Coordinates of N, CA, C and O in Angstrom, one line a residue:
M1 N 129.3 112.1 78.4 CA 129.7 113.0 77.4 C 129.7 114.3 78.3 O 128.8 114.8 79.0
T2 N 130.8 115.2 78.3 CA 131.0 116.3 79.1 C 130.5 117.5 78.2 O 130.7 117.7 77.1
S3 N 129.7 118.3 78.9 CA 129.1 119.4 78.3 C 130.0 120.6 78.4 O 130.9 120.6 79.3
T4 N 129.8 121.7 77.6 CA 130.5 122.9 77.7 C 130.1 123.5 79.0 O 128.9 123.8 79.4
P5 N 131.1 124.0 79.8 CA 130.7 124.5 81.1 C 130.3 125.9 81.0 O 130.6 126.7 80.0
P6 N 129.3 126.4 81.9 CA 128.9 127.8 81.8 C 130.3 128.7 82.0 O 131.3 128.2 82.6
Q7 N 130.2 130.0 81.6 CA 131.5 130.7 81.6 C 131.6 131.5 82.7 O 132.6 132.0 83.1
S8 N 130.6 131.9 83.6 CA 130.7 132.7 84.8 C 130.4 131.9 86.1 O 129.9 131.0 86.0
T9 N 130.9 132.4 87.0 CA 130.7 131.8 88.5 C 129.1 131.7 88.7 O 128.7 130.7 89.0
G10 N 128.5 132.8 88.4 CA 127.0 132.8 88.8 C 126.3 131.8 87.8 O 125.4 131.1 88.2
A11 N 126.6 131.8 86.4 CA 126.0 130.8 85.7 C 126.3 129.4 86.1 O 125.5 128.5 86.0
T12 N 127.5 129.1 86.6 CA 128.0 127.8 87.0 C 127.1 127.3 88.2 O 126.6 126.3 88.2
V13 N 127.0 128.3 89.2 CA 126.2 128.1 90.4 C 124.9 127.8 90.1 O 124.1 127.0 90.5
D14 N 124.3 128.7 89.2 CA 123.1 128.5 88.7 C 122.6 127.1 88.1 O 121.7 126.5 88.4
A15 N 123.6 126.7 87.1 CA 123.5 125.3 86.6 C 123.5 124.2 87.6 O 122.7 123.3 87.4
F16 N 124.3 124.3 88.5 CA 124.4 123.4 89.6 C 123.1 123.2 90.2 O 122.6 122.1 90.2
F17 N 122.4 124.3 90.6 CA 121.1 124.1 91.4 C 120.0 123.7 90.2 O 119.2 122.8 90.7
E18 N 120.1 123.9 89.1 CA 119.0 123.6 88.0 C 119.3 122.2 87.9 O 118.2 121.4 87.8
R19 N 120.5 121.6 87.8 CA 120.7 120.3 87.5 C 120.5 119.3 88.6 O 119.9 118.3 88.6
F20 N 120.8 120.0 89.9 CA 120.5 119.1 91.1 C 118.9 119.0 91.2 O 118.5 117.9 91.4
G21 N 118.3 120.2 91.1 CA 116.8 120.2 91.1 C 115.9 119.4 90.2 O 115.0 118.6 90.5
S22 N 116.6 119.3 89.1 CA 116.0 118.4 88.0 C 116.5 116.9 88.2 O 115.7 116.0 87.4
G23 N 117.4 116.7 89.0 CA 117.8 115.2 89.1 C 118.9 114.8 88.1 O 119.1 113.5 87.8
D24 N 119.3 115.6 87.2 CA 120.2 115.4 86.2 C 121.6 115.2 86.7 O 122.5 116.0 86.7
L25 N 121.8 114.1 87.5 CA 123.2 113.9 88.1 C 124.4 114.0 87.2 O 125.3 114.5 87.5
P26 N 124.3 113.2 86.1 CA 125.5 113.3 85.2 C 125.8 114.8 84.7 O 127.0 115.1 84.8
A27 N 124.8 115.6 84.4 CA 125.2 116.9 83.9 C 125.6 117.7 85.1 O 126.5 118.6 84.9
M28 N 125.1 117.5 86.2 CA 125.5 118.1 87.5 C 127.1 117.8 87.7 O 127.8 118.6 88.1
I29 N 127.4 116.5 87.7 CA 128.9 116.2 88.0 C 129.7 116.8 86.9 O 130.9 117.0 87.2
D30 N 129.3 116.9 85.7 CA 130.2 117.6 84.5 C 130.6 119.1 85.0 O 131.5 119.5 84.5
L31 N 129.8 119.7 85.9 CA 130.2 121.0 86.3 C 131.5 121.0 87.2 O 132.0 122.1 87.5
F32 N 131.9 119.8 87.8 CA 132.9 119.7 88.9 C 134.1 119.6 87.9 O 134.3 118.8 87.0
A33 N 135.3 120.1 88.5 CA 136.6 119.9 88.0 C 137.0 118.4 88.2 O 136.4 117.7 89.1
D34 N 138.1 118.1 87.6 CA 138.8 116.8 87.9 C 139.3 116.5 89.3 O 139.2 115.5 89.8
T35 N 139.6 117.5 89.9 CA 140.0 117.5 91.2 C 139.3 118.6 92.0 O 139.4 119.8 91.6
V36 N 138.5 118.4 93.1 CA 137.9 119.3 93.9 C 138.2 119.3 95.3 O 138.3 118.4 95.9
D37 N 138.2 120.5 95.9 CA 138.4 120.5 97.5 C 136.9 120.6 98.0 O 136.2 121.6 98.0
F38 N 136.3 119.4 98.2 CA 134.9 119.0 98.5 C 134.9 118.8 100.0 O 135.6 117.6 100.4
R39 N 134.3 119.5 100.7 CA 134.3 119.3 102.2 C 133.0 119.6 102.8 O 132.5 120.7 102.6
I40 N 132.5 118.6 103.7 CA 131.3 118.8 104.5 C 131.9 118.4 106.0 O 132.0 117.2 106.2
D41 N 132.2 119.2 106.8 CA 132.7 119.0 108.2 C 131.4 118.6 109.0 O 130.2 119.1 108.7
G42 N 131.5 117.9 110.1 CA 130.5 117.7 111.1 C 130.6 116.2 111.6 O 131.6 115.6 111.7
S43 N 129.4 116.0 112.4 CA 129.3 114.7 113.0 C 129.5 113.5 112.1 O 129.0 113.4 111.2
P44 N 130.3 112.5 112.5 CA 130.4 111.3 111.9 C 129.3 110.6 111.8 O 129.2 109.6 111.0
Q45 N 128.2 110.9 112.6 CA 127.0 110.3 112.5 C 126.0 110.6 111.2 O 125.2 110.0 110.9
V46 N 126.5 111.7 110.6 CA 126.0 112.1 109.5 C 126.7 111.5 108.4 O 127.7 111.8 108.2
P47 N 125.9 110.7 107.6 CA 126.6 109.9 106.5 C 127.3 110.5 105.4 O 128.2 109.9 104.7
W48 N 127.0 111.8 105.2 CA 127.6 112.6 104.1 C 128.8 113.5 104.5 O 129.3 114.0 103.5
T49 N 129.1 113.4 105.9 CA 130.2 114.4 106.1 C 131.5 113.8 105.6 O 131.7 112.6 105.4
G50 N 132.6 114.6 105.4 CA 133.9 114.2 105.1 C 134.4 114.8 104.0 O 133.9 116.0 103.4
R51 N 135.5 114.5 103.4 CA 136.2 115.1 102.3 C 136.1 114.3 101.1 O 136.1 113.0 101.2
R52 N 135.9 114.9 99.9 CA 136.1 114.1 98.7 C 136.9 114.9 97.7 O 137.1 116.0 97.9
A53 N 137.1 114.3 96.4 CA 138.0 115.1 95.5 C 137.6 114.9 94.1 O 137.9 115.7 93.3
T54 N 137.3 113.6 93.9 CA 137.2 113.2 92.4 C 135.6 113.1 92.1 O 134.7 113.0 92.9
P55 N 135.4 113.2 90.7 CA 134.1 113.1 90.4 C 133.2 111.9 90.7 O 132.2 112.0 91.1
T56 N 134.0 110.8 90.9 CA 133.5 109.4 91.2 C 133.1 109.7 92.8 O 131.8 109.2 93.0
E57 N 133.9 110.2 93.6 CA 133.6 110.4 95.0 C 132.4 111.4 95.1 O 131.5 111.2 96.0
I58 N 132.4 112.4 94.3 CA 131.3 113.4 94.4 C 130.0 112.7 93.9 O 128.9 112.9 94.6
R59 N 130.0 112.1 92.9 CA 128.7 111.2 92.4 C 128.3 110.4 93.6 O 127.1 110.5 93.8
E60 N 129.1 109.6 94.2 CA 128.7 108.7 95.4 C 128.0 109.7 96.5 O 127.1 109.2 97.0
F61 N 128.7 110.8 96.7 CA 128.1 111.8 97.8 C 126.6 112.0 97.3 O 125.7 111.8 98.2
F62 N 126.3 112.4 96.3 CA 124.9 112.8 95.8 C 124.0 111.5 95.5 O 122.9 111.7 95.9
E63 N 124.6 110.4 95.4 CA 123.8 109.2 95.2 C 123.4 108.6 96.6 O 122.5 108.0 96.7
L64 N 124.0 109.2 97.5 CA 123.8 108.8 98.9 C 122.5 109.2 99.5 O 121.7 108.6 100.2
F65 N 122.1 110.5 99.0 CA 120.7 111.2 99.6 C 119.6 110.3 99.5 O 118.9 110.2 100.5
P66 N 119.1 109.9 98.4 CA 118.0 109.0 98.3 C 118.0 107.8 99.1 O 116.9 107.2 99.3
K67 N 119.2 107.3 99.3 CA 119.4 106.1 100.3 C 119.0 106.3 101.6 O 118.6 105.5 102.3
V68 N 119.2 107.5 102.2 CA 119.0 107.7 103.7 C 117.9 108.8 103.8 O 117.6 108.9 105.1
L69 N 117.6 109.5 102.9 CA 116.5 110.7 103.2 C 115.4 110.6 102.2 O 115.5 110.0 101.2
T70 N 114.4 111.2 102.8 CA 113.2 111.3 101.8 C 113.5 112.5 100.9 O 114.4 113.2 101.0
A71 N 112.6 112.7 99.9 CA 112.8 113.8 99.0 C 112.4 115.0 99.8 O 111.9 114.9 100.9
P72 N 113.2 116.2 99.6 CA 112.9 117.2 100.4 C 111.3 117.6 100.6 O 110.5 117.7 99.6
H73 N 111.0 117.8 101.9 CA 109.6 118.3 102.1 C 109.3 119.9 101.7 O 108.3 120.5 101.4
S74 N 110.5 120.6 101.7 CA 110.5 121.9 101.3 C 112.0 122.3 101.0 O 112.9 121.7 101.5
F75 N 112.1 123.3 100.1 CA 113.5 123.7 99.8 C 113.5 125.2 99.3 O 112.7 125.5 98.5
A76 N 114.4 126.0 99.8 CA 114.5 127.4 99.4 C 115.8 127.9 99.4 O 116.6 127.6 100.3
L77 N 116.3 128.6 98.5 CA 117.4 129.3 98.3 C 117.2 130.7 99.0 O 116.1 131.4 98.4
H78 N 118.1 131.0 99.7 CA 117.9 132.5 100.3 C 118.7 133.7 99.8 O 118.3 134.8 99.6
T79 N 119.8 133.1 99.6 CA 121.0 134.1 99.3 C 121.9 133.6 98.3 O 122.3 132.5 98.5
R80 N 122.4 134.5 97.3 CA 123.4 134.1 96.4 C 124.4 135.1 96.3 O 123.9 136.2 95.7
L81 N 125.5 135.2 96.7 CA 126.6 136.1 96.6 C 127.8 135.7 95.7 O 128.1 134.6 96.0
I82 N 128.0 136.6 94.8 CA 129.0 136.2 93.8 C 130.2 137.2 93.9 O 129.9 138.5 93.9
D83 N 131.3 136.9 94.0 CA 132.5 137.7 94.0 C 133.7 137.2 93.3 O 134.4 136.3 93.7
G84 N 133.8 137.5 92.0 CA 134.9 136.9 91.1 C 134.5 135.4 90.9 O 133.6 134.9 90.6
T85 N 135.6 134.6 91.5 CA 135.4 133.2 91.3 C 134.8 132.5 92.5 O 134.6 131.3 92.5
E86 N 134.4 133.3 93.5 CA 133.8 132.8 94.6 C 132.4 133.0 94.6 O 131.7 134.1 94.3
A87 N 131.6 132.1 95.3 CA 130.2 132.3 95.3 C 129.8 131.6 96.7 O 130.4 130.5 97.1
V88 N 128.7 132.2 97.5 CA 128.2 131.7 98.6 C 126.7 131.6 98.6 O 126.2 132.6 98.1
V89 N 126.1 130.6 98.8 CA 124.6 130.5 98.8 C 124.2 130.0 100.1 O 124.7 129.0 100.7
T90 N 123.1 130.6 100.6 CA 122.4 130.1 101.8 C 121.2 129.5 101.5 O 120.3 130.1 100.5
A91 N 120.7 128.3 102.0 CA 119.5 127.7 101.7 C 119.0 127.0 102.9 O 119.6 126.9 103.8
E92 N 117.9 126.4 102.7 CA 117.1 125.9 103.8 C 116.3 124.7 103.2 O 115.6 124.9 102.2
A93 N 116.3 123.5 103.8 CA 115.5 122.3 103.2 C 115.0 121.5 104.4 O 115.9 121.5 105.4
V94 N 113.9 120.9 104.4 CA 113.5 120.0 105.2 C 113.4 118.5 104.8 O 112.8 118.3 103.6
F95 N 114.1 117.5 105.4 CA 114.1 116.2 105.0 C 113.6 115.3 106.1 O 113.7 115.6 107.3
G96 N 113.2 114.1 105.5 CA 112.9 113.0 106.6 C 114.3 112.0 106.5 O 114.7 111.7 105.5
V97 N 114.5 111.3 107.6 CA 115.5 110.3 107.6 C 114.7 109.0 107.4 O 113.9 108.7 108.2
L98 N 115.0 108.2 106.5 CA 114.4 107.0 106.2 C 114.5 106.0 107.4 O 113.4 105.3 107.7
A99 N 115.6 106.0 107.8 CA 115.8 104.8 109.0 C 115.1 105.1 110.3 O 114.6 104.2 111.0
T100 N 114.8 106.4 110.7 CA 114.3 106.8 112.0 C 112.8 107.4 111.7 O 112.1 107.3 112.8
G101 N 112.5 107.8 110.7 CA 111.2 108.6 110.6 C 111.4 110.1 110.9 O 110.3 110.7 111.0
H102 N 112.4 110.4 111.5 CA 112.6 111.9 112.1 C 112.8 112.9 110.8 O 113.2 112.5 110.0
T103 N 112.3 113.9 111.1 CA 112.6 115.2 110.2 C 113.7 116.1 110.8 O 113.8 116.2 111.9
F104 N 114.2 116.9 109.9 CA 115.0 117.8 110.3 C 115.1 119.0 109.3 O 114.8 118.8 108.1
T105 N 115.5 120.2 109.8 CA 115.5 121.4 108.9 C 117.0 121.7 108.7 O 117.7 121.9 109.8
N106 N 117.4 121.7 107.6 CA 118.8 121.9 107.2 C 119.0 123.3 106.7 O 118.7 123.6 105.6
R107 N 119.5 124.1 107.5 CA 119.9 125.5 107.2 C 121.2 125.5 107.0 O 122.2 125.2 107.9
Y108 N 121.8 125.9 105.8 CA 123.1 125.8 105.4 C 123.6 126.7 104.5 O 122.9 127.5 103.8
A109 N 125.0 126.8 104.4 CA 125.7 127.6 103.4 C 126.6 126.8 102.6 O 127.1 125.9 103.2
L110 N 126.6 127.1 101.2 CA 127.6 126.5 100.3 C 128.6 127.5 99.8 O 128.1 128.5 99.4
H111 N 129.9 127.2 100.0 CA 130.9 128.1 99.4 C 131.5 127.4 98.3 O 131.9 126.1 98.3
F112 N 131.2 128.0 97.0 CA 131.8 127.4 95.8 C 133.0 128.3 95.4 O 133.0 129.5 95.5
T113 N 134.0 127.7 94.8 CA 135.0 128.5 93.8 C 134.9 127.8 92.6 O 134.7 126.7 92.2
V114 N 134.7 128.7 91.4 CA 134.5 128.3 90.1 C 135.8 128.8 89.4 O 136.2 130.0 89.3
T115 N 136.4 127.9 88.7 CA 137.5 128.1 87.8 C 137.2 127.7 86.4 O 137.0 126.5 86.2
D116 N 137.2 128.6 85.4 CA 137.0 128.2 83.9 C 135.7 127.4 84.0 O 135.7 126.4 83.2
G117 N 134.8 127.9 84.5 CA 133.3 127.3 84.4 C 133.1 125.9 85.2 O 132.2 125.5 85.1
R118 N 134.2 125.5 86.0 CA 134.0 124.2 86.8 C 134.2 124.5 88.1 O 135.0 125.4 88.6
I119 N 133.5 123.8 89.0 CA 133.4 123.9 90.5 C 134.8 123.3 90.9 O 135.1 122.0 90.6
T120 N 135.7 124.1 91.6 CA 136.9 123.6 92.2 C 136.9 123.5 93.7 O 137.8 123.0 94.4
R121 N 135.9 124.1 94.4 CA 135.7 124.0 95.7 C 134.3 123.9 96.0 O 133.5 124.6 95.5
Y122 N 134.0 123.0 96.9 CA 132.5 122.9 97.4 C 132.6 122.7 99.0 O 133.0 121.5 99.3
H123 N 132.4 123.7 99.7 CA 132.4 123.5 101.2 C 130.9 124.0 101.7 O 130.4 124.8 101.4
M124 N 130.3 122.9 102.4 CA 129.0 123.0 103.2 C 129.2 123.1 104.5 O 129.9 122.5 105.2
Y125 N 128.5 124.1 104.9 CA 128.4 124.5 106.4 C 127.0 124.2 106.9 O 126.0 124.9 106.4
E126 N 126.7 123.3 107.6 CA 125.5 122.9 108.1 C 125.5 122.5 109.7 O 126.5 122.3 110.2
D127 N 124.4 122.5 110.2 CA 124.3 122.1 111.7 C 124.3 120.5 111.8 O 123.1 119.9 111.7
S128 N 125.3 120.0 111.7 CA 125.5 118.6 111.7 C 125.0 117.9 113.1 O 124.6 116.8 113.1
Y129 N 124.9 118.7 114.2 CA 124.4 118.1 115.4 C 123.0 117.8 115.2 O 122.5 116.8 115.7
A130 N 122.2 118.9 114.8 CA 120.7 118.7 114.6 C 120.4 117.6 113.6 O 119.5 116.7 114.0
I131 N 121.3 117.4 112.6 CA 121.1 116.3 111.8 C 121.3 115.0 112.2 O 120.5 114.1 112.1
A132 N 122.6 115.0 113.1 CA 122.8 113.7 113.8 C 121.8 113.2 114.6 O 121.4 112.0 114.6
Q133 N 121.0 114.1 115.3 CA 119.9 113.9 116.1 C 118.8 113.1 115.4 O 118.3 112.2 115.9
A134 N 118.6 113.6 114.3 CA 117.5 113.0 113.3 C 117.9 111.7 112.9 O 116.9 110.8 112.7
F135 N 119.2 111.3 112.9 CA 119.6 109.9 112.4 C 119.6 108.9 113.7 O 119.9 107.8 113.6
T136 N 119.3 109.5 114.9 CA 119.4 108.9 116.2 C 118.1 108.3 116.5 O 117.1 109.1 116.5
P137 N 117.9 106.9 116.7 CA 116.6 106.3 116.9 C 115.9 106.9 118.1 O 116.5 107.2 119.0

């Protein structure tokens, strides 16, 4: 069931983090448009890098995390900038890699574009080199 989208960019971004944090994956996926410019560039050793576009691909992206990572040891949102349909959020999280037992600190920025209450762009900028090292035995 598709819920009514939030009406502002800020409300949509806030809803994304609330739903992500509560583990409500279906409600979080409802925030994405039917086609999304979804991109995480970086090392091919990091299992979540690459491009996606559809809600199914995006759901698979978020379903990957508990398969390869521990729950976050810590998580903090640092900055939330909104300018019309654009939003940038900076955050930091510490995770463990299940396969290696290594931990890494992921300092990242997310760039969202929100159109009519739906996320149409999701670009993540992170240190994939440091993350790839954590995936290396």
